[in-house]
Coordinates of C-alpha atoms (C1' of nucleotides) in Angstrom, one line a residue:
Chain A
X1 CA 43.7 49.3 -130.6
X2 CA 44.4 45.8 -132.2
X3 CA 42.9 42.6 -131.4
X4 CA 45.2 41.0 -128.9
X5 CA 45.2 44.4 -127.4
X6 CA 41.6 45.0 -126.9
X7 CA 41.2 41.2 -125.8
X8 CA 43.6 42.1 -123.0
X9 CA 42.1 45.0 -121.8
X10 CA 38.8 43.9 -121.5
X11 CA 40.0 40.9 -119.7
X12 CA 41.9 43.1 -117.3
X13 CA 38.5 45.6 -117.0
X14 CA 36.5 42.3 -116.7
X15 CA 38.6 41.2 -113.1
X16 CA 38.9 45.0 -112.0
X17 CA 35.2 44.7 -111.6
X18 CA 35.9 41.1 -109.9
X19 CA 34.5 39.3 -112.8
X20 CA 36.1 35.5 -113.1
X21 CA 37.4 34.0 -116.1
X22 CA 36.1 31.3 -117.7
X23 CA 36.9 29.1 -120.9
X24 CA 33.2 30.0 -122.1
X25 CA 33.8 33.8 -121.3
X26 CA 37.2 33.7 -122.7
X27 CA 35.8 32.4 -126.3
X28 CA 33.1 34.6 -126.5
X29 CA 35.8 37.8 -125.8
X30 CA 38.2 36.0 -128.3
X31 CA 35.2 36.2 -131.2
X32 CA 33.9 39.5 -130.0
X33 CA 37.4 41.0 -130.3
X34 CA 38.2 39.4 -133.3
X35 CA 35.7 40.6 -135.8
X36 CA 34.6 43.6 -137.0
X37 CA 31.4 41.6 -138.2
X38 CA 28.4 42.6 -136.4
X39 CA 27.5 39.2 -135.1
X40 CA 24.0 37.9 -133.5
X41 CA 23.7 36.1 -130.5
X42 CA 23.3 33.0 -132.4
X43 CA 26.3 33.1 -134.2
X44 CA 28.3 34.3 -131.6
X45 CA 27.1 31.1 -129.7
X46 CA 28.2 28.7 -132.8
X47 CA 31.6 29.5 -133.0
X48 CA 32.0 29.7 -129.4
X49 CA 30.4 25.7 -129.2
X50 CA 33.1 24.9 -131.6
X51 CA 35.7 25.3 -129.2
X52 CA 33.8 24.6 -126.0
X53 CA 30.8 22.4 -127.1
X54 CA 29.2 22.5 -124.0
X55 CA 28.3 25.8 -124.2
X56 CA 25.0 27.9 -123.7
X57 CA 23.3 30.7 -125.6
X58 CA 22.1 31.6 -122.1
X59 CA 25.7 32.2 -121.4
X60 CA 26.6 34.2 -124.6
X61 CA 23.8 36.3 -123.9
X62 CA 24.7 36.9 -120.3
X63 CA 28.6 37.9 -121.6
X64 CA 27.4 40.1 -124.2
X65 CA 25.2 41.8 -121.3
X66 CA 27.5 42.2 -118.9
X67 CA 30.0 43.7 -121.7
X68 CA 27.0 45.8 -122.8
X69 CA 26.5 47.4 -119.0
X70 CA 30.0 48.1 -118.8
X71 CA 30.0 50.3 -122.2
X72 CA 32.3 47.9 -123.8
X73 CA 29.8 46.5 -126.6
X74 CA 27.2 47.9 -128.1
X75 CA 23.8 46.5 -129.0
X76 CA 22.6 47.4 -132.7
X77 CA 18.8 46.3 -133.7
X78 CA 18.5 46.4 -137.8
X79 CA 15.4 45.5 -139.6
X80 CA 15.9 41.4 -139.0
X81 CA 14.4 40.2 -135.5
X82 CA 17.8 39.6 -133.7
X83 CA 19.9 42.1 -132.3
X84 CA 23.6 42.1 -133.4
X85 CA 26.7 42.8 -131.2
X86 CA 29.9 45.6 -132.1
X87 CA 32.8 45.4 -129.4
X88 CA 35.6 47.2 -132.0
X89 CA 33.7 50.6 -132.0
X90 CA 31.3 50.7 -129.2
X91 CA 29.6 53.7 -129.8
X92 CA 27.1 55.4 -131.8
X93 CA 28.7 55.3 -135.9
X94 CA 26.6 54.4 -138.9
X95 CA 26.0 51.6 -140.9
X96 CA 25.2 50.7 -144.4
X97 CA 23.1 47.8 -144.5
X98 CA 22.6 45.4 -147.6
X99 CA 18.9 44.4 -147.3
X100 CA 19.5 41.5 -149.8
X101 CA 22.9 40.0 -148.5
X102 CA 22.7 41.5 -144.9
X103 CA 26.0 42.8 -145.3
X104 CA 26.8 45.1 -142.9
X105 CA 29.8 48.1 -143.3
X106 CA 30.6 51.4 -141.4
X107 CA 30.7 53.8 -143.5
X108 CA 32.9 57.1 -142.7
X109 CA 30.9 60.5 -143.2
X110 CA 32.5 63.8 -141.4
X111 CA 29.6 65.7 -142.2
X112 CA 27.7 64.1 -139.3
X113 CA 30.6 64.8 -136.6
X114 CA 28.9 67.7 -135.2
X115 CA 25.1 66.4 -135.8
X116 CA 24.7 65.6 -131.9
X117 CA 25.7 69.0 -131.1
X118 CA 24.1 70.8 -133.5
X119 CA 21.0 69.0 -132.3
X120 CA 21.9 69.7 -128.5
X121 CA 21.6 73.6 -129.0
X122 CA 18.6 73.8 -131.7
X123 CA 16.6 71.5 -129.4
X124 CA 18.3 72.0 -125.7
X125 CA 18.3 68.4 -125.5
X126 CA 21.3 66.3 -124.0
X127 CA 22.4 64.1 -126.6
X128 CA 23.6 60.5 -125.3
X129 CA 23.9 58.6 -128.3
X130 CA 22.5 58.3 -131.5
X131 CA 21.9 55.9 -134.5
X132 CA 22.8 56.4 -138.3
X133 CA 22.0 53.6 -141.1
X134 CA 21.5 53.4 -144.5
X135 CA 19.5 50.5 -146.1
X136 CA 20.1 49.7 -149.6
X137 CA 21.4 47.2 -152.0
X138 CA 25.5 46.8 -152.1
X139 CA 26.7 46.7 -155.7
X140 CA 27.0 42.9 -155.9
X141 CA 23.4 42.2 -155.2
X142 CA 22.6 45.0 -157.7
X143 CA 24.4 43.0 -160.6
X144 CA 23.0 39.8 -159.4
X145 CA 19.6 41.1 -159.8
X146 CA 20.4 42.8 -162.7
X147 CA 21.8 39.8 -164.2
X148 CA 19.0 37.2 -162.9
X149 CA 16.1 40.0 -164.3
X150 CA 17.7 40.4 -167.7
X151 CA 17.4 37.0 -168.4
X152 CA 14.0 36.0 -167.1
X153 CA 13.1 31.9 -166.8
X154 CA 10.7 30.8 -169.8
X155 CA 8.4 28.9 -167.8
Chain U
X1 CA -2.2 67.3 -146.3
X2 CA -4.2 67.2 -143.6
X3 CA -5.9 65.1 -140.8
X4 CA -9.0 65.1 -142.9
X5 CA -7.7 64.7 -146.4
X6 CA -5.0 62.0 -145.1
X7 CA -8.2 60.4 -143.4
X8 CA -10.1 59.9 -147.0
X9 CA -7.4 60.0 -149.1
X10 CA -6.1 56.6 -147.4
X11 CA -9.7 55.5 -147.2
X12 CA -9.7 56.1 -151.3
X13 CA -6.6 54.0 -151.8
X14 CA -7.8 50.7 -149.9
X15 CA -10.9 50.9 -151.5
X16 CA -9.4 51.3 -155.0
X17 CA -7.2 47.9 -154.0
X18 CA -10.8 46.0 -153.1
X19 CA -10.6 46.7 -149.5
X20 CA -13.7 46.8 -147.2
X21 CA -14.4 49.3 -144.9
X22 CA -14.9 48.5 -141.9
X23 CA -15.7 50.4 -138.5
X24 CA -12.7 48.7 -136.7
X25 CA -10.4 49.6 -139.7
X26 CA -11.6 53.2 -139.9
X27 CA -11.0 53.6 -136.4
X28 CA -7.5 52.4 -136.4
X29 CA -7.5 54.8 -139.9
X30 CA -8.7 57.7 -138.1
X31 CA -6.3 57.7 -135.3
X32 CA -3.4 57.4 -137.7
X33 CA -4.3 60.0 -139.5
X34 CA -5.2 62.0 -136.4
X35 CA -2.1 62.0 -134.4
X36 CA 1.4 62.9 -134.8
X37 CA 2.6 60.9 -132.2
X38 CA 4.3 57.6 -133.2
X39 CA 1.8 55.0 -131.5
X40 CA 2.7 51.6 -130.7
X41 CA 0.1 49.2 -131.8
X42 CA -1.0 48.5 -128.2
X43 CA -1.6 52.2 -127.6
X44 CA -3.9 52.3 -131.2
X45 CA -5.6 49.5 -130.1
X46 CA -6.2 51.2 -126.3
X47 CA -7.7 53.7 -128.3
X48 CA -9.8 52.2 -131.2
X49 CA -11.3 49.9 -128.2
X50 CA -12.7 53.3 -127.0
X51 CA -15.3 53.3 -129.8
X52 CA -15.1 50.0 -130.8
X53 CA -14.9 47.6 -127.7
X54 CA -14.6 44.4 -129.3
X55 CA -11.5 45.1 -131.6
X56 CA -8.8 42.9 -131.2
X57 CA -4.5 43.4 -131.4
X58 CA -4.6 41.2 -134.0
X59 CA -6.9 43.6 -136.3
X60 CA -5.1 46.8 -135.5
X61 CA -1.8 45.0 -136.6
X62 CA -3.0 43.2 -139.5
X63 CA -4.9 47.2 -141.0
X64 CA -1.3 48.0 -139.6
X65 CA 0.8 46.4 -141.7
X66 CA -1.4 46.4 -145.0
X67 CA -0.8 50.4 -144.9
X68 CA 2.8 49.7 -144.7
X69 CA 3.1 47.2 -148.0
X70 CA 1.2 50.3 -149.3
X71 CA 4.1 52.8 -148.0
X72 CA 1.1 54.6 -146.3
X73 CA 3.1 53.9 -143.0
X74 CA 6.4 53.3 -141.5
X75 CA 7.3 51.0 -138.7
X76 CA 9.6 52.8 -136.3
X77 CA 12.1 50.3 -134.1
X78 CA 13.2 52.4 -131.0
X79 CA 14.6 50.8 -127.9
X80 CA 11.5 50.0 -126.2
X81 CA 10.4 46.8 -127.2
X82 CA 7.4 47.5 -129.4
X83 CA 7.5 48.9 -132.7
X84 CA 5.6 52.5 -133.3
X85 CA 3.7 53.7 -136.4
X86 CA 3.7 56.5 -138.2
X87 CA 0.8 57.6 -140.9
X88 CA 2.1 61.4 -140.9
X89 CA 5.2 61.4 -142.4
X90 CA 5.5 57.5 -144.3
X91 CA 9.1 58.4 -145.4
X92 CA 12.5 58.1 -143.8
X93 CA 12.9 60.9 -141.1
X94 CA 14.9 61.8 -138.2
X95 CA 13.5 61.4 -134.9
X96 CA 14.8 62.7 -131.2
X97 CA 13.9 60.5 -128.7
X98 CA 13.8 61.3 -124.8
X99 CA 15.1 58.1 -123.0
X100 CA 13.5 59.5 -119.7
X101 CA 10.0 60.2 -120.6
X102 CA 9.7 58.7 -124.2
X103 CA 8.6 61.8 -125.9
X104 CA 9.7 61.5 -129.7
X105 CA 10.0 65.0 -131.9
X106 CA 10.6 65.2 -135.6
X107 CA 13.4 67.6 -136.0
X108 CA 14.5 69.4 -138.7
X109 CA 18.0 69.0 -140.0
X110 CA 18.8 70.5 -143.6
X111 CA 22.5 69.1 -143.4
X112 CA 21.4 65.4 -144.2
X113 CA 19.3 66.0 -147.1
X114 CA 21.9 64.8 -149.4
X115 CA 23.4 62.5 -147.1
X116 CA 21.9 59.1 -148.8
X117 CA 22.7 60.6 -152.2
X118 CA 26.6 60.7 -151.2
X119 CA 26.8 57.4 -149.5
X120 CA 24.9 56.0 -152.6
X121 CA 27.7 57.5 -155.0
X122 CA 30.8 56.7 -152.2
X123 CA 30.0 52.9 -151.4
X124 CA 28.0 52.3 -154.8
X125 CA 25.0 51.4 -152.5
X126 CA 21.7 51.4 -154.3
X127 CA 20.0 53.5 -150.7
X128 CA 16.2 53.0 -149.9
X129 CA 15.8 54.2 -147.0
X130 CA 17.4 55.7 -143.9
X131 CA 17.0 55.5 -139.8
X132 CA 18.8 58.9 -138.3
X133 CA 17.7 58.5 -134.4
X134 CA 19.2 61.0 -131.6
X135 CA 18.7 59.8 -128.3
X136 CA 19.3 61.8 -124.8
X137 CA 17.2 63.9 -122.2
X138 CA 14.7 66.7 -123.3
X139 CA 15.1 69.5 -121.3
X140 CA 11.7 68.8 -119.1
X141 CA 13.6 65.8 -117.9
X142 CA 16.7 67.5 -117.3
X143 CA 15.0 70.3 -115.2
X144 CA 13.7 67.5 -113.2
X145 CA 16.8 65.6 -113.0
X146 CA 18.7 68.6 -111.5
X147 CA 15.9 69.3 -109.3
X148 CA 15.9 65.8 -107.8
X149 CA 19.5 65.7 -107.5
X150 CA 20.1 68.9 -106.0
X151 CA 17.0 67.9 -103.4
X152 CA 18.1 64.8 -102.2
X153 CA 16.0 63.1 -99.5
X154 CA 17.1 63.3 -96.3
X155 CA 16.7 59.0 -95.6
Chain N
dC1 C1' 35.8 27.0 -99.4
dT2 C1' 32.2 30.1 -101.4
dA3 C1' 30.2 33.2 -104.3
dA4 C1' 30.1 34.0 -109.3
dG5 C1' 29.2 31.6 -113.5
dT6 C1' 27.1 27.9 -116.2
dG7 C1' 23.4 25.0 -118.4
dC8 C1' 18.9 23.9 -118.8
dA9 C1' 14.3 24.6 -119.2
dA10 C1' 10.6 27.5 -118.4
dA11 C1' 8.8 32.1 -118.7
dG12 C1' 8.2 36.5 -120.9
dT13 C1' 7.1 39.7 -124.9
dA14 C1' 5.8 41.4 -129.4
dT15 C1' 4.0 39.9 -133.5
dT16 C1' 2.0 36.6 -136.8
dT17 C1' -0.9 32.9 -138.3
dG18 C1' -4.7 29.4 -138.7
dC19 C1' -9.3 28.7 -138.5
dT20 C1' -14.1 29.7 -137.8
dT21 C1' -17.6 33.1 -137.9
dA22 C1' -19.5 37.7 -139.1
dG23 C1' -20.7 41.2 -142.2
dG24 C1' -19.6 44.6 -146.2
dA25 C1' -20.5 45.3 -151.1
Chain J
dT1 C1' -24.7 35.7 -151.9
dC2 C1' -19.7 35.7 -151.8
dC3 C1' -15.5 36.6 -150.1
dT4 C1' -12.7 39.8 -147.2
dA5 C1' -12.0 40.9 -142.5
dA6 C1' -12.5 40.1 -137.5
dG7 C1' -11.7 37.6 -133.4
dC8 C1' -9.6 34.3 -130.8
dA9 C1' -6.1 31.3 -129.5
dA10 C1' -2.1 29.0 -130.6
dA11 C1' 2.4 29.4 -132.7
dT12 C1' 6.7 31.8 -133.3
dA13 C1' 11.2 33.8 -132.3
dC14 C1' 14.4 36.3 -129.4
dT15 C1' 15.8 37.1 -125.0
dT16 C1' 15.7 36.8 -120.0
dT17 C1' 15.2 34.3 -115.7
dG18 C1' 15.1 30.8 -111.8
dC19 C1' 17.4 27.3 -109.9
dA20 C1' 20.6 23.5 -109.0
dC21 C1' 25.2 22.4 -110.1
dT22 C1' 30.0 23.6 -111.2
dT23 C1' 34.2 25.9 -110.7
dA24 C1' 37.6 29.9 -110.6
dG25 C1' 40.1 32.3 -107.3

DNA sequence: CTAAGTGCAAAGTATTTGCTTAGGA
DNA sequence: TCCTAAGCAAATACTTTGCACTTAG
C-alpha cells in the first residue's frame, strides 16, 4: 500500500466511523502517511503549522489517538522522553536505533517470525503484540567518533 | 550470585567509588537485591519506608540511578507509565509481560542469543544493548477471562 | 442546525534538581 | 571536622483534559 493509497483509506475508515474531516486532520494524515520516519508529537505538529499555522499540539495529539484506538498507528516509546508515531507498519516490527544520531530503521529478521508463537506454547500465554529494538551506533556516527577521537584537541 | 552476595558485593563497589553507606541506601540496596520482581521506584520506596519512615522518592531515585551509571541496574520502560528496576539480571533480557494483571517473567529464549551479533554484521550497527518485550494475557488471566465471559451477569 | 472538533490553558504524572540540613567516615 | 547524602519543594517535560468557540456535514 502506497501513500496516496493509504491516505485514502484511512480517510474513508476515519468517516465509516462518522469522523469529520478537517484541514488540521487532513495534514496531520498527509504527514503521517507520508513518511516512514518515526515522528514525535512535536514534529508532527511543526510541519502540520506550516500549512495550517493555527494549529494545536492538543489537536495532533488527539488525531494520533484516535488513529491509535482504531489500530491504524502505532505508538513506539524509545529511550528519549517522547513517544514517536508509525502509521506505514502498524504493528509490532523491530527497530534499530542510533543512540547518537537518533536514527531510527526497521530492520528485517525472519528468524523472529515465529518468536510470539514459540513464546505462546512454552509459556501458555496469549501473545498480543510485542516489541524488538536494537540500540547501537549506525556506521556514520562510528566514523565520526572515530575520526573526532583520533585526533584529540590540544588544549 | 545470590541475594546475599549481590547484597555486599554492590555494597563493596559503592564503597570502593567513596560512597557512604547509609540506612536509607542499604534499604533501597537490600530490596534490589532481594527481589526478582522489576519494582517501580514508587513500590521500592513503599517498601524502604517500612523500615525507614522518613525516606523520601527522591533518595530511592537518586541510589536508583547511581547503580545504573554503574551498570548495577537496568531501567525497564513498559507501558505503564513508570519505569521498573532491575538489580538481578543488569543486562539486556527478554521480558513477558501480562497486560491484565502486570505480572512480568523472564523467559528463556535460546534463538536470540546471536540475534544482536547478526544485526551488528547486517546494518554495520555497532549494538549495545537490546529491549525484546512480549506482551499478551498469562494464562491466570485468561482462565478468568473465559470464566467472566461465559458467566455473564444477568443485569 | 448541531454535535464533533479545535485551541487554549490548566491539570496531571514521573522524574530531576536546587538548596539547606543532617550525619557517615 | 568535612563533604556526601537526605529531605523537601519547586522545576521540568510530555501528554491529557475541560471548556467555550468554531465548523463540517
Amino acid at each position: 500500500l502506497d501513500q496516496p493509497e493509504r491516505f485514502d483509506m484511512l480517510i474513508g475508515r476515519l468517516k465509516e466511523r462518522g469522523h469529520r474531516m478537517t484541514p488540521q486532520r487532513m495534514a496531520v494524515l498527509k504527514i503521517l502517511t507520508g513518511s516512514t520516519e518515526h515522528l514525535t508529537a512535536e514534529q508532527i505538529h511543526k510541519r502540520v503549522v506550516k500549512k495550517f499555522p493555527m494549529t494545536s499540539l492538543a489537536t495532533v495529539y488527539k488525531t494520533v489517538n484516535l488513529l491509535k484506538e482504531m489500530g491504524e498507528v502505532i505508538e513506539l516509546h524509545f529511550g528519549s522522553d517522547s513517544n514517536r508515531y508509525d502509521a506505514a507498519k502498524p504493528y509490532s516490527h523491530p527497530h534499530l536505533i542510533c543512540t547518537s544520531c537518533q536514527e531510527i530503521l526497521d530492520p528485517d529478521i525472519e528468524s523472529i517470525r515465529d518468536l510470539p508463537q514459540q513464546i505462546a506454547e512454552q509459556y501458555g500465554y496469549k501473545i498480543v503484540g510485542h516489541r524488538l529494538d536494537f540500540f547501537g551506533t549506525c556506521p556514520a556516527c562510528q566514523a565520526k567518533e572515530s575520526r573526532s577521537s583520533s585526533v584529540p584537541n590540544i588544549r
